[in-house]
Amino acid sequence: MSSVQEKYEEFVNKEDTLIRSVRICEQAMSLLKDELVYKQRGETCQATLRDICEWIQQREEKLRREIFSVRWEMTVLACQFPSAKKQAEESPL
Protein backbone atom coordinates (compact mmCIF):
# COMPACT_ATOMS: atom_id res chain seq x y z
CA MET A 1 0.00 0.00 0.00
CA SER A 2 1.24 3.48 -0.82
CA SER A 3 2.25 5.75 1.98
CA VAL A 4 0.50 9.05 2.55
CA GLN A 5 3.56 10.85 1.17
CA GLU A 6 3.53 8.76 -2.02
CA LYS A 7 -0.18 9.39 -2.56
CA TYR A 8 0.37 13.10 -1.95
CA GLU A 9 3.18 13.17 -4.52
CA GLU A 10 0.92 11.44 -7.05
CA PHE A 11 -1.66 14.18 -6.52
CA VAL A 12 1.03 16.86 -6.93
CA ASN A 13 2.00 15.34 -10.28
CA LYS A 14 -1.64 15.10 -11.34
CA GLU A 15 -2.20 18.73 -10.32
CA ASP A 16 0.80 19.82 -12.40
CA THR A 17 -0.53 17.97 -15.43
CA LEU A 18 -3.99 19.50 -15.02
CA ILE A 19 -2.55 23.00 -14.67
CA ARG A 20 -0.53 22.53 -17.86
CA SER A 21 -3.70 21.39 -19.63
CA VAL A 22 -5.59 24.49 -18.45
CA ARG A 23 -2.78 26.69 -19.75
CA ILE A 24 -2.95 24.95 -23.13
CA CYS A 25 -6.70 25.63 -23.26
CA GLU A 26 -6.08 29.29 -22.43
CA GLN A 27 -3.40 29.56 -25.12
CA ALA A 28 -5.55 27.80 -27.72
CA MET A 29 -8.47 30.11 -26.98
CA SER A 30 -6.24 33.16 -27.27
CA LEU A 31 -4.74 31.98 -30.56
CA LEU A 32 -8.12 31.22 -32.08
CA LYS A 33 -9.58 34.57 -31.10
CA ASP A 34 -6.51 36.62 -32.00
CA GLU A 35 -5.48 34.88 -35.21
CA LEU A 36 -8.71 33.65 -36.70
CA VAL A 37 -11.38 36.02 -35.46
CA TYR A 38 -9.71 39.36 -34.88
CA LYS A 39 -6.97 39.42 -37.52
CA GLN A 40 -9.08 37.93 -40.30
CA ARG A 41 -12.02 40.25 -39.52
CA GLY A 42 -14.86 37.95 -40.39
CA GLU A 43 -13.24 36.12 -43.28
CA THR A 44 -13.54 32.85 -41.37
CA CYS A 45 -16.56 30.85 -40.35
CA GLN A 46 -17.26 32.50 -37.02
CA ALA A 47 -19.96 30.01 -36.04
CA THR A 48 -17.48 27.15 -36.30
CA LEU A 49 -14.83 29.10 -34.39
CA ARG A 50 -17.35 29.91 -31.68
CA ASP A 51 -18.27 26.22 -31.37
CA ILE A 52 -14.60 25.32 -31.06
CA CYS A 53 -14.00 28.03 -28.46
CA GLU A 54 -17.04 26.88 -26.47
CA TRP A 55 -15.73 23.31 -26.50
CA ILE A 56 -12.31 24.52 -25.30
CA GLN A 57 -13.99 26.56 -22.56
CA GLN A 58 -16.01 23.54 -21.43
CA ARG A 59 -12.85 21.45 -21.35
CA GLU A 60 -11.08 24.11 -19.31
CA GLU A 61 -13.97 24.23 -16.83
CA LYS A 62 -13.83 20.43 -16.46
CA LEU A 63 -10.08 20.60 -15.84
CA ARG A 64 -10.57 23.30 -13.20
CA ARG A 65 -13.12 21.10 -11.41
CA GLU A 66 -10.59 18.27 -11.47
CA ILE A 67 -7.95 20.61 -10.03
CA PHE A 68 -10.33 21.48 -7.20
CA SER A 69 -10.88 17.77 -6.45
CA VAL A 70 -7.15 17.03 -6.52
CA ARG A 71 -6.38 19.96 -4.23
CA TRP A 72 -9.10 18.84 -1.84
CA GLU A 73 -7.60 15.35 -1.67
CA MET A 74 -4.14 16.86 -1.17
CA THR A 75 -5.44 18.83 1.80
CA VAL A 76 -7.03 15.72 3.30
CA LEU A 77 -3.79 13.79 2.85
CA ALA A 78 -1.71 16.63 4.28
CA CYS A 79 -3.74 16.33 7.48
CA GLN A 80 -2.46 12.75 7.77
CA PHE A 81 1.22 13.67 7.73
CA PRO A 82 2.81 12.84 11.10
CA SER A 83 4.03 16.42 11.56
CA ALA A 84 0.53 17.76 10.86
CA LYS A 85 -0.98 15.45 13.47
CA LYS A 86 1.59 16.53 16.03
CA GLN A 87 0.96 20.21 15.32
CA ALA A 88 -2.79 19.68 15.63
CA GLU A 89 -2.35 18.00 19.01
CA GLU A 90 -0.12 20.82 20.25
CA SER A 91 -2.40 23.58 18.97
CA PRO A 92 -4.25 25.46 21.72
CA LEU A 93 -7.47 25.49 19.68
CSV table of N, CA and C in Angstrom, one decimal:
chain,number,residue,atom,x,y,z
A,1,MET,N,0.8,-1.2,0.0
A,1,MET,CA,0.0,0.0,0.0
A,1,MET,C,0.9,1.2,0.0
A,2,SER,N,0.5,2.2,-0.7
A,2,SER,CA,1.2,3.5,-0.8
A,2,SER,C,1.2,4.3,0.5
A,3,SER,N,2.3,4.9,0.8
A,3,SER,CA,2.2,5.7,2.0
A,3,SER,C,1.5,7.0,1.7
A,4,VAL,N,1.2,7.8,2.7
A,4,VAL,CA,0.5,9.1,2.5
A,4,VAL,C,1.4,10.0,1.7
A,5,GLN,N,2.7,10.0,1.9
A,5,GLN,CA,3.6,10.8,1.2
A,5,GLN,C,3.5,10.5,-0.3
A,6,GLU,N,3.6,9.2,-0.6
A,6,GLU,CA,3.5,8.8,-2.0
A,6,GLU,C,2.2,9.2,-2.7
A,7,LYS,N,1.1,9.0,-2.0
A,7,LYS,CA,-0.2,9.4,-2.6
A,7,LYS,C,-0.2,10.9,-2.8
A,8,TYR,N,0.3,11.6,-1.8
A,8,TYR,CA,0.4,13.1,-2.0
A,8,TYR,C,1.2,13.5,-3.2
A,9,GLU,N,2.3,12.9,-3.4
A,9,GLU,CA,3.2,13.2,-4.5
A,9,GLU,C,2.5,12.8,-5.8
A,10,GLU,N,1.7,11.8,-5.9
A,10,GLU,CA,0.9,11.4,-7.1
A,10,GLU,C,-0.1,12.6,-7.4
A,11,PHE,N,-0.7,13.1,-6.3
A,11,PHE,CA,-1.7,14.2,-6.5
A,11,PHE,C,-0.9,15.4,-7.0
A,12,VAL,N,0.3,15.7,-6.5
A,12,VAL,CA,1.0,16.9,-6.9
A,12,VAL,C,1.3,16.7,-8.4
A,13,ASN,N,1.7,15.6,-8.9
A,13,ASN,CA,2.0,15.3,-10.3
A,13,ASN,C,0.7,15.5,-11.1
A,14,LYS,N,-0.4,15.0,-10.6
A,14,LYS,CA,-1.6,15.1,-11.3
A,14,LYS,C,-2.1,16.6,-11.4
A,15,GLU,N,-1.9,17.3,-10.3
A,15,GLU,CA,-2.2,18.7,-10.3
A,15,GLU,C,-1.4,19.5,-11.4
A,16,ASP,N,-0.1,19.2,-11.4
A,16,ASP,CA,0.8,19.8,-12.4
A,16,ASP,C,0.3,19.6,-13.8
A,17,THR,N,0.0,18.3,-14.1
A,17,THR,CA,-0.5,18.0,-15.4
A,17,THR,C,-1.8,18.7,-15.8
A,18,LEU,N,-2.7,18.8,-14.8
A,18,LEU,CA,-4.0,19.5,-15.0
A,18,LEU,C,-3.8,21.0,-15.3
A,19,ILE,N,-2.9,21.6,-14.5
A,19,ILE,CA,-2.6,23.0,-14.7
A,19,ILE,C,-2.0,23.3,-16.1
A,20,ARG,N,-1.1,22.4,-16.5
A,20,ARG,CA,-0.5,22.5,-17.9
A,20,ARG,C,-1.6,22.4,-18.9
A,21,SER,N,-2.6,21.5,-18.7
A,21,SER,CA,-3.7,21.4,-19.6
A,21,SER,C,-4.6,22.6,-19.7
A,22,VAL,N,-4.8,23.2,-18.5
A,22,VAL,CA,-5.6,24.5,-18.5
A,22,VAL,C,-4.9,25.6,-19.2
A,23,ARG,N,-3.6,25.7,-19.0
A,23,ARG,CA,-2.8,26.7,-19.8
A,23,ARG,C,-2.8,26.5,-21.3
A,24,ILE,N,-2.8,25.2,-21.7
A,24,ILE,CA,-3.0,25.0,-23.1
A,24,ILE,C,-4.3,25.4,-23.6
A,25,CYS,N,-5.4,25.2,-22.9
A,25,CYS,CA,-6.7,25.6,-23.3
A,25,CYS,C,-6.7,27.2,-23.4
A,26,GLU,N,-6.1,27.8,-22.4
A,26,GLU,CA,-6.1,29.3,-22.4
A,26,GLU,C,-5.3,29.8,-23.7
A,27,GLN,N,-4.2,29.2,-24.0
A,27,GLN,CA,-3.4,29.6,-25.1
A,27,GLN,C,-4.1,29.3,-26.4
A,28,ALA,N,-4.8,28.1,-26.5
A,28,ALA,CA,-5.6,27.8,-27.7
A,28,ALA,C,-6.7,28.8,-27.9
A,29,MET,N,-7.4,29.1,-26.9
A,29,MET,CA,-8.5,30.1,-27.0
A,29,MET,C,-7.9,31.5,-27.5
A,30,SER,N,-6.8,31.9,-26.9
A,30,SER,CA,-6.2,33.2,-27.3
A,30,SER,C,-5.8,33.2,-28.7
A,31,LEU,N,-5.2,32.1,-29.2
A,31,LEU,CA,-4.7,32.0,-30.6
A,31,LEU,C,-5.9,32.0,-31.5
A,32,LEU,N,-7.0,31.3,-31.2
A,32,LEU,CA,-8.1,31.2,-32.1
A,32,LEU,C,-8.8,32.6,-32.2
A,33,LYS,N,-8.9,33.2,-31.1
A,33,LYS,CA,-9.6,34.6,-31.1
A,33,LYS,C,-8.7,35.6,-31.8
A,34,ASP,N,-7.4,35.6,-31.4
A,34,ASP,CA,-6.5,36.6,-32.0
A,34,ASP,C,-6.2,36.4,-33.5
A,35,GLU,N,-5.9,35.2,-33.8
A,35,GLU,CA,-5.5,34.9,-35.2
A,35,GLU,C,-6.6,34.7,-36.2
A,36,LEU,N,-7.7,34.0,-35.7
A,36,LEU,CA,-8.7,33.6,-36.7
A,36,LEU,C,-9.9,34.6,-36.7
A,37,VAL,N,-10.2,35.2,-35.5
A,37,VAL,CA,-11.4,36.0,-35.5
A,37,VAL,C,-11.0,37.5,-35.7
A,38,TYR,N,-10.1,37.9,-34.8
A,38,TYR,CA,-9.7,39.4,-34.9
A,38,TYR,C,-8.9,39.7,-36.1
A,39,LYS,N,-7.8,39.0,-36.4
A,39,LYS,CA,-7.0,39.4,-37.5
A,39,LYS,C,-7.6,39.2,-38.9
A,40,GLN,N,-8.5,38.2,-39.0
A,40,GLN,CA,-9.1,37.9,-40.3
A,40,GLN,C,-10.4,38.7,-40.5
A,41,ARG,N,-10.9,39.3,-39.5
A,41,ARG,CA,-12.0,40.2,-39.5
A,41,ARG,C,-13.2,39.7,-40.3
A,42,GLY,N,-13.6,38.5,-39.8
A,42,GLY,CA,-14.9,38.0,-40.4
A,42,GLY,C,-14.7,37.1,-41.6
A,43,GLU,N,-13.5,36.9,-42.1
A,43,GLU,CA,-13.2,36.1,-43.3
A,43,GLU,C,-13.3,34.6,-43.0
A,44,THR,N,-13.5,34.3,-41.8
A,44,THR,CA,-13.5,32.9,-41.4
A,44,THR,C,-15.0,32.5,-40.9
A,45,CYS,N,-15.2,31.3,-40.8
A,45,CYS,CA,-16.6,30.8,-40.3
A,45,CYS,C,-16.6,31.0,-38.8
A,46,GLN,N,-17.2,32.2,-38.4
A,46,GLN,CA,-17.3,32.5,-37.0
A,46,GLN,C,-18.1,31.5,-36.2
A,47,ALA,N,-19.1,31.0,-36.8
A,47,ALA,CA,-20.0,30.0,-36.0
A,47,ALA,C,-19.1,28.8,-35.7
A,48,THR,N,-18.3,28.3,-36.6
A,48,THR,CA,-17.5,27.2,-36.3
A,48,THR,C,-16.4,27.5,-35.2
A,49,LEU,N,-15.8,28.7,-35.4
A,49,LEU,CA,-14.8,29.1,-34.4
A,49,LEU,C,-15.5,29.3,-33.0
A,50,ARG,N,-16.7,29.8,-33.0
A,50,ARG,CA,-17.3,29.9,-31.7
A,50,ARG,C,-17.6,28.5,-31.1
A,51,ASP,N,-18.1,27.6,-31.9
A,51,ASP,CA,-18.3,26.2,-31.4
A,51,ASP,C,-17.0,25.6,-30.8
A,52,ILE,N,-15.9,25.8,-31.5
A,52,ILE,CA,-14.6,25.3,-31.1
A,52,ILE,C,-14.2,26.0,-29.8
A,53,CYS,N,-14.4,27.3,-29.7
A,53,CYS,CA,-14.0,28.0,-28.5
A,53,CYS,C,-14.9,27.6,-27.3
A,54,GLU,N,-16.2,27.4,-27.5
A,54,GLU,CA,-17.0,26.9,-26.5
A,54,GLU,C,-16.6,25.5,-26.0
A,55,TRP,N,-16.2,24.6,-26.9
A,55,TRP,CA,-15.7,23.3,-26.5
A,55,TRP,C,-14.5,23.4,-25.6
A,56,ILE,N,-13.5,24.3,-26.1
A,56,ILE,CA,-12.3,24.5,-25.3
A,56,ILE,C,-12.6,25.1,-23.9
A,57,GLN,N,-13.6,26.0,-23.9
A,57,GLN,CA,-14.0,26.6,-22.6
A,57,GLN,C,-14.6,25.5,-21.7
A,58,GLN,N,-15.4,24.6,-22.2
A,58,GLN,CA,-16.0,23.5,-21.4
A,58,GLN,C,-14.9,22.6,-20.9
A,59,ARG,N,-14.0,22.3,-21.8
A,59,ARG,CA,-12.8,21.4,-21.4
A,59,ARG,C,-12.1,22.1,-20.2
A,60,GLU,N,-11.8,23.4,-20.4
A,60,GLU,CA,-11.1,24.1,-19.3
A,60,GLU,C,-11.8,24.1,-18.0
A,61,GLU,N,-13.2,24.3,-18.0
A,61,GLU,CA,-14.0,24.2,-16.8
A,61,GLU,C,-13.9,22.9,-16.2
A,62,LYS,N,-13.9,21.8,-17.0
A,62,LYS,CA,-13.8,20.4,-16.5
A,62,LYS,C,-12.5,20.2,-15.8
A,63,LEU,N,-11.4,20.7,-16.4
A,63,LEU,CA,-10.1,20.6,-15.8
A,63,LEU,C,-10.0,21.3,-14.5
A,64,ARG,N,-10.6,22.5,-14.4
A,64,ARG,CA,-10.6,23.3,-13.2
A,64,ARG,C,-11.3,22.6,-12.1
A,65,ARG,N,-12.4,21.9,-12.4
A,65,ARG,CA,-13.1,21.1,-11.4
A,65,ARG,C,-12.2,19.9,-10.9
A,66,GLU,N,-11.5,19.3,-11.9
A,66,GLU,CA,-10.6,18.3,-11.5
A,66,GLU,C,-9.5,18.8,-10.6
A,67,ILE,N,-9.0,20.0,-10.9
A,67,ILE,CA,-7.9,20.6,-10.0
A,67,ILE,C,-8.5,20.8,-8.6
A,68,PHE,N,-9.7,21.3,-8.5
A,68,PHE,CA,-10.3,21.5,-7.2
A,68,PHE,C,-10.4,20.2,-6.4
A,69,SER,N,-10.8,19.1,-7.1
A,69,SER,CA,-10.9,17.8,-6.4
A,69,SER,C,-9.5,17.3,-6.0
A,70,VAL,N,-8.5,17.5,-6.9
A,70,VAL,CA,-7.2,17.0,-6.5
A,70,VAL,C,-6.6,17.8,-5.3
A,71,ARG,N,-6.8,19.1,-5.3
A,71,ARG,CA,-6.4,20.0,-4.2
A,71,ARG,C,-7.1,19.6,-2.9
A,72,TRP,N,-8.4,19.3,-3.0
A,72,TRP,CA,-9.1,18.8,-1.8
A,72,TRP,C,-8.5,17.6,-1.3
A,73,GLU,N,-8.2,16.6,-2.1
A,73,GLU,CA,-7.6,15.4,-1.7
A,73,GLU,C,-6.2,15.6,-1.1
A,74,MET,N,-5.5,16.5,-1.7
A,74,MET,CA,-4.1,16.9,-1.2
A,74,MET,C,-4.2,17.4,0.2
A,75,THR,N,-5.2,18.3,0.5
A,75,THR,CA,-5.4,18.8,1.8
A,75,THR,C,-5.8,17.7,2.8
A,76,VAL,N,-6.7,16.8,2.4
A,76,VAL,CA,-7.0,15.7,3.3
A,76,VAL,C,-5.8,14.9,3.6
A,77,LEU,N,-5.0,14.6,2.6
A,77,LEU,CA,-3.8,13.8,2.9
A,77,LEU,C,-2.8,14.5,3.7
A,78,ALA,N,-2.7,15.8,3.5
A,78,ALA,CA,-1.7,16.6,4.3
A,78,ALA,C,-2.1,16.6,5.8
A,79,CYS,N,-3.3,16.4,6.1
A,79,CYS,CA,-3.7,16.3,7.5
A,79,CYS,C,-3.3,15.0,8.1
A,80,GLN,N,-2.9,14.1,7.3
A,80,GLN,CA,-2.5,12.8,7.8
A,80,GLN,C,-1.0,12.7,8.0
A,81,PHE,N,-0.2,13.7,7.5
A,81,PHE,CA,1.2,13.7,7.7
A,81,PHE,C,1.5,13.7,9.2
A,82,PRO,N,2.5,12.9,9.7
A,82,PRO,CA,2.8,12.8,11.1
A,82,PRO,C,3.1,14.2,11.7
A,83,SER,N,3.8,15.1,11.0
A,83,SER,CA,4.0,16.4,11.6
A,83,SER,C,2.7,17.2,11.7
A,84,ALA,N,1.8,17.0,10.8
A,84,ALA,CA,0.5,17.8,10.9
A,84,ALA,C,-0.3,17.3,12.1
A,85,LYS,N,-0.3,16.0,12.3
A,85,LYS,CA,-1.0,15.4,13.5
A,85,LYS,C,-0.4,16.0,14.8
A,86,LYS,N,0.9,16.0,14.8
A,86,LYS,CA,1.6,16.5,16.0
A,86,LYS,C,1.3,18.0,16.3
A,87,GLN,N,1.3,18.8,15.2
A,87,GLN,CA,1.0,20.2,15.3
A,87,GLN,C,-0.5,20.4,15.8
A,88,ALA,N,-1.4,19.6,15.3
A,88,ALA,CA,-2.8,19.7,15.6
A,88,ALA,C,-3.0,19.4,17.1
A,89,GLU,N,-2.2,18.4,17.6
A,89,GLU,CA,-2.3,18.0,19.0
A,89,GLU,C,-1.8,19.1,19.9
A,90,GLU,N,-0.8,19.8,19.4
A,90,GLU,CA,-0.1,20.8,20.3
A,90,GLU,C,-0.8,22.2,20.1
A,91,SER,N,-1.7,22.3,19.2
A,91,SER,CA,-2.4,23.6,19.0
A,91,SER,C,-3.4,23.9,20.1
A,92,PRO,N,-3.4,25.1,20.6
A,92,PRO,CA,-4.2,25.5,21.7
A,92,PRO,C,-5.7,25.5,21.4
A,93,LEU,N,-6.1,25.4,20.1
A,93,LEU,CA,-7.5,25.5,19.7
A,93,LEU,C,-8.1,24.2,20.0
